[in-house]
Amino acid sequence: MSSAASPEALHVVCPHCHTTNRVRLAQWNQAPDCGQCKQALFGGHSLALDDATLFDRHISRNQIPVLVDFWAPWCGPCRMMAPAFEQAAQQLEPRFRLAKVNTEAVPALGARFQIRSIPTLALFVGGREVARQPGALGATDIVRWVQSQRF
Ligand SMILES: [Zn+2]
């Protein structure tokens, strides 16, 4: 975890209005809401980051790790993995944020991270990619892979 993180709280970017919230650890398991838009910070769903500016905001400002699924609508294995990724979101929140990047909608992000095959999972911590896994996985394997990473 980033050394900038205060020990009593972590910054979480709202998946709805993209405001950075400071969530105290005491609130962590009490379904915290966004201070700006009042919606749940963790709804058990992945977040579409089909915009480079929004992507950078979530990757750099979240003090929880962000798991990104690089995918495309024309990719059969990607579509097959989509429900598993949502199941994984339910299991991994609020310790992790799960996000999806449509590489057809934002090819610049796929190019920047040199995504050579889809789907590809990539785990970002403190703005940096720490692990990558190409290929479709089931929900159990997604959760296991994320939890096996050391960072
Ligand atoms: Zn919000």
Tab-separated table of C-alpha atoms and ligand atoms in Angstrom:
chain	number	residue	atom	x	y	z
A	1	MET	CA	0.000	0.000	0.000
A	2	SER	CA	1.156	3.494	-0.753
A	3	SER	CA	3.137	5.238	1.942
A	4	ALA	CA	0.889	8.262	1.353
A	5	ALA	CA	-2.030	6.308	2.812
A	6	SER	CA	-3.075	7.453	6.234
A	7	PRO	CA	-3.350	4.541	8.649
A	8	GLU	CA	-6.899	5.511	9.662
A	9	ALA	CA	-8.423	5.963	6.221
A	10	LEU	CA	-8.063	5.126	2.556
A	11	HIS	CA	-8.983	7.096	-0.527
A	12	VAL	CA	-11.668	5.498	-2.690
A	13	VAL	CA	-12.828	6.998	-5.994
A	14	CYS	CA	-16.624	6.927	-6.373
A	15	PRO	CA	-17.699	4.662	-9.282
A	16	HIS	CA	-20.647	6.991	-10.008
A	17	CYS	CA	-19.428	10.613	-9.822
A	18	HIS	CA	-15.657	9.870	-9.669
A	19	THR	CA	-15.073	12.012	-6.588
A	20	THR	CA	-12.269	10.867	-4.300
A	21	ASN	CA	-13.670	9.892	-0.891
A	22	ARG	CA	-11.688	9.437	2.293
A	23	VAL	CA	-13.120	6.322	3.921
A	24	ARG	CA	-12.211	5.746	7.544
A	25	LEU	CA	-11.373	2.160	8.365
A	26	ALA	CA	-14.182	2.127	10.948
A	27	GLN	CA	-16.655	2.705	8.067
A	28	TRP	CA	-15.103	0.100	5.860
A	29	ASN	CA	-17.527	-2.757	6.440
A	30	GLN	CA	-20.585	-0.529	6.805
A	31	ALA	CA	-21.312	-0.038	3.081
A	32	PRO	CA	-19.889	3.503	2.845
A	33	ASP	CA	-21.638	6.046	0.621
A	34	CYS	CA	-20.040	8.732	-1.528
A	35	GLY	CA	-19.939	12.091	0.260
A	36	GLN	CA	-20.692	13.868	-3.021
A	37	CYS	CA	-23.442	11.871	-4.783
A	38	LYS	CA	-24.576	9.742	-1.784
A	39	GLN	CA	-24.509	6.523	-3.810
A	40	ALA	CA	-22.841	3.357	-2.546
A	41	LEU	CA	-19.078	3.297	-3.068
A	42	PHE	CA	-19.253	-0.488	-3.415
A	43	GLY	CA	-22.261	-1.965	-5.211
A	44	GLY	CA	-20.875	-5.374	-6.140
A	45	HIS	CA	-20.418	-4.408	-9.794
A	46	SER	CA	-17.482	-3.636	-12.010
A	47	LEU	CA	-16.983	-0.115	-13.303
A	48	ALA	CA	-16.619	0.737	-17.007
A	49	LEU	CA	-13.558	2.931	-17.539
A	50	ASP	CA	-13.918	3.647	-21.240
A	51	ASP	CA	-12.181	6.997	-21.047
A	52	ALA	CA	-8.463	7.542	-20.546
A	53	THR	CA	-8.922	10.449	-18.126
A	54	LEU	CA	-11.320	8.504	-15.912
A	55	PHE	CA	-9.063	5.469	-16.094
A	56	ASP	CA	-6.082	7.493	-14.891
A	57	ARG	CA	-8.123	9.032	-12.091
A	58	HIS	CA	-9.253	5.664	-10.723
A	59	ILE	CA	-5.872	4.008	-11.150
A	60	SER	CA	-3.886	6.805	-9.539
A	61	ARG	CA	-6.228	8.056	-6.794
A	62	ASN	CA	-7.669	4.826	-5.403
A	63	GLN	CA	-5.695	3.595	-2.420
A	64	ILE	CA	-7.223	0.157	-2.882
A	65	PRO	CA	-5.903	-2.074	-5.676
A	66	VAL	CA	-7.802	-1.883	-8.980
A	67	LEU	CA	-8.326	-5.034	-11.045
A	68	VAL	CA	-8.892	-4.192	-14.720
A	69	ASP	CA	-10.420	-6.463	-17.356
A	70	PHE	CA	-9.237	-5.382	-20.812
A	71	TRP	CA	-11.886	-6.700	-23.195
A	72	ALA	CA	-13.768	-6.009	-26.451
A	73	PRO	CA	-17.365	-6.618	-27.542
A	74	TRP	CA	-16.336	-8.785	-30.520
A	75	CYS	CA	-14.358	-11.193	-28.300
A	76	GLY	CA	-16.357	-14.328	-27.405
A	77	PRO	CA	-14.206	-15.386	-24.417
A	78	CYS	CA	-14.490	-11.809	-23.072
A	79	ARG	CA	-18.275	-11.966	-23.157
A	80	MET	CA	-18.184	-15.396	-21.534
A	81	MET	CA	-16.002	-14.080	-18.719
A	82	ALA	CA	-18.194	-11.015	-18.040
A	83	PRO	CA	-20.586	-12.721	-15.544
A	84	ALA	CA	-17.627	-14.296	-13.729
A	85	PHE	CA	-16.008	-10.875	-13.405
A	86	GLU	CA	-19.208	-9.511	-11.819
A	87	GLN	CA	-19.275	-12.444	-9.372
A	88	ALA	CA	-15.647	-11.723	-8.529
A	89	ALA	CA	-16.561	-8.063	-7.874
A	90	GLN	CA	-19.077	-9.170	-5.255
A	91	GLN	CA	-16.412	-11.239	-3.541
A	92	LEU	CA	-13.464	-8.852	-3.830
A	93	GLU	CA	-15.148	-5.558	-2.874
A	94	PRO	CA	-14.410	-3.499	-0.829
A	95	ARG	CA	-10.791	-4.676	-0.681
A	96	PHE	CA	-10.434	-4.212	-4.432
A	97	ARG	CA	-12.100	-2.121	-7.135
A	98	LEU	CA	-12.987	-4.032	-10.313
A	99	ALA	CA	-13.057	-2.153	-13.595
A	100	LYS	CA	-13.407	-2.909	-17.284
A	101	VAL	CA	-11.742	-1.244	-20.252
A	102	ASN	CA	-13.334	-1.746	-23.676
A	103	THR	CA	-10.222	-1.748	-25.863
A	104	GLU	CA	-12.344	-1.126	-28.947
A	105	ALA	CA	-13.819	2.059	-27.424
A	106	VAL	CA	-10.462	3.268	-26.069
A	107	PRO	CA	-7.716	1.687	-28.205
A	108	ALA	CA	-5.220	4.170	-26.727
A	109	LEU	CA	-5.382	2.393	-23.367
A	110	GLY	CA	-4.872	-1.029	-24.914
A	111	ALA	CA	-1.876	0.340	-26.808
A	112	ARG	CA	-0.428	2.119	-23.767
A	113	PHE	CA	-0.457	-1.093	-21.727
A	114	GLN	CA	0.563	-3.225	-24.717
A	115	ILE	CA	-2.434	-5.505	-24.388
A	116	ARG	CA	-1.666	-8.248	-26.918
A	117	SER	CA	-4.608	-10.560	-26.293
A	118	ILE	CA	-7.999	-10.190	-24.717
A	119	PRO	CA	-9.333	-10.752	-22.244
A	120	THR	CA	-6.367	-9.685	-20.127
A	121	LEU	CA	-6.603	-9.018	-16.399
A	122	ALA	CA	-4.210	-6.471	-14.907
A	123	LEU	CA	-3.865	-5.488	-11.267
A	124	PHE	CA	-2.909	-1.886	-10.445
A	125	VAL	CA	-1.661	-0.739	-7.058
A	126	GLY	CA	-0.781	2.891	-6.372
A	127	GLY	CA	-1.028	3.718	-10.068
A	128	ARG	CA	1.358	0.962	-11.185
A	129	GLU	CA	0.622	-2.381	-12.795
A	130	VAL	CA	1.848	-5.151	-10.490
A	131	ALA	CA	0.494	-8.288	-12.179
A	132	ARG	CA	-1.097	-9.424	-15.428
A	133	GLN	CA	-2.979	-12.526	-16.499
A	134	PRO	CA	-4.065	-13.120	-20.111
A	135	GLY	CA	-7.013	-15.384	-20.921
A	136	ALA	CA	-10.542	-15.950	-19.630
A	137	LEU	CA	-10.972	-17.170	-16.053
A	138	GLY	CA	-13.942	-18.293	-13.989
A	139	ALA	CA	-14.992	-16.334	-10.896
A	140	THR	CA	-13.174	-18.638	-8.462
A	141	ASP	CA	-9.948	-18.411	-10.429
A	142	ILE	CA	-10.183	-14.613	-10.742
A	143	VAL	CA	-10.547	-14.292	-6.960
A	144	ARG	CA	-7.760	-16.803	-6.327
A	145	TRP	CA	-5.402	-15.074	-8.762
A	146	VAL	CA	-5.994	-11.623	-7.235
A	147	GLN	CA	-5.586	-12.869	-3.684
A	148	SER	CA	-2.351	-14.702	-4.559
A	149	GLN	CA	-0.638	-11.465	-5.617
A	150	ARG	CA	1.838	-9.894	-3.237
A	151	PHE	CA	2.384	-6.168	-3.418
B	1	ZN	ZN	-20.168	9.783	-5.919
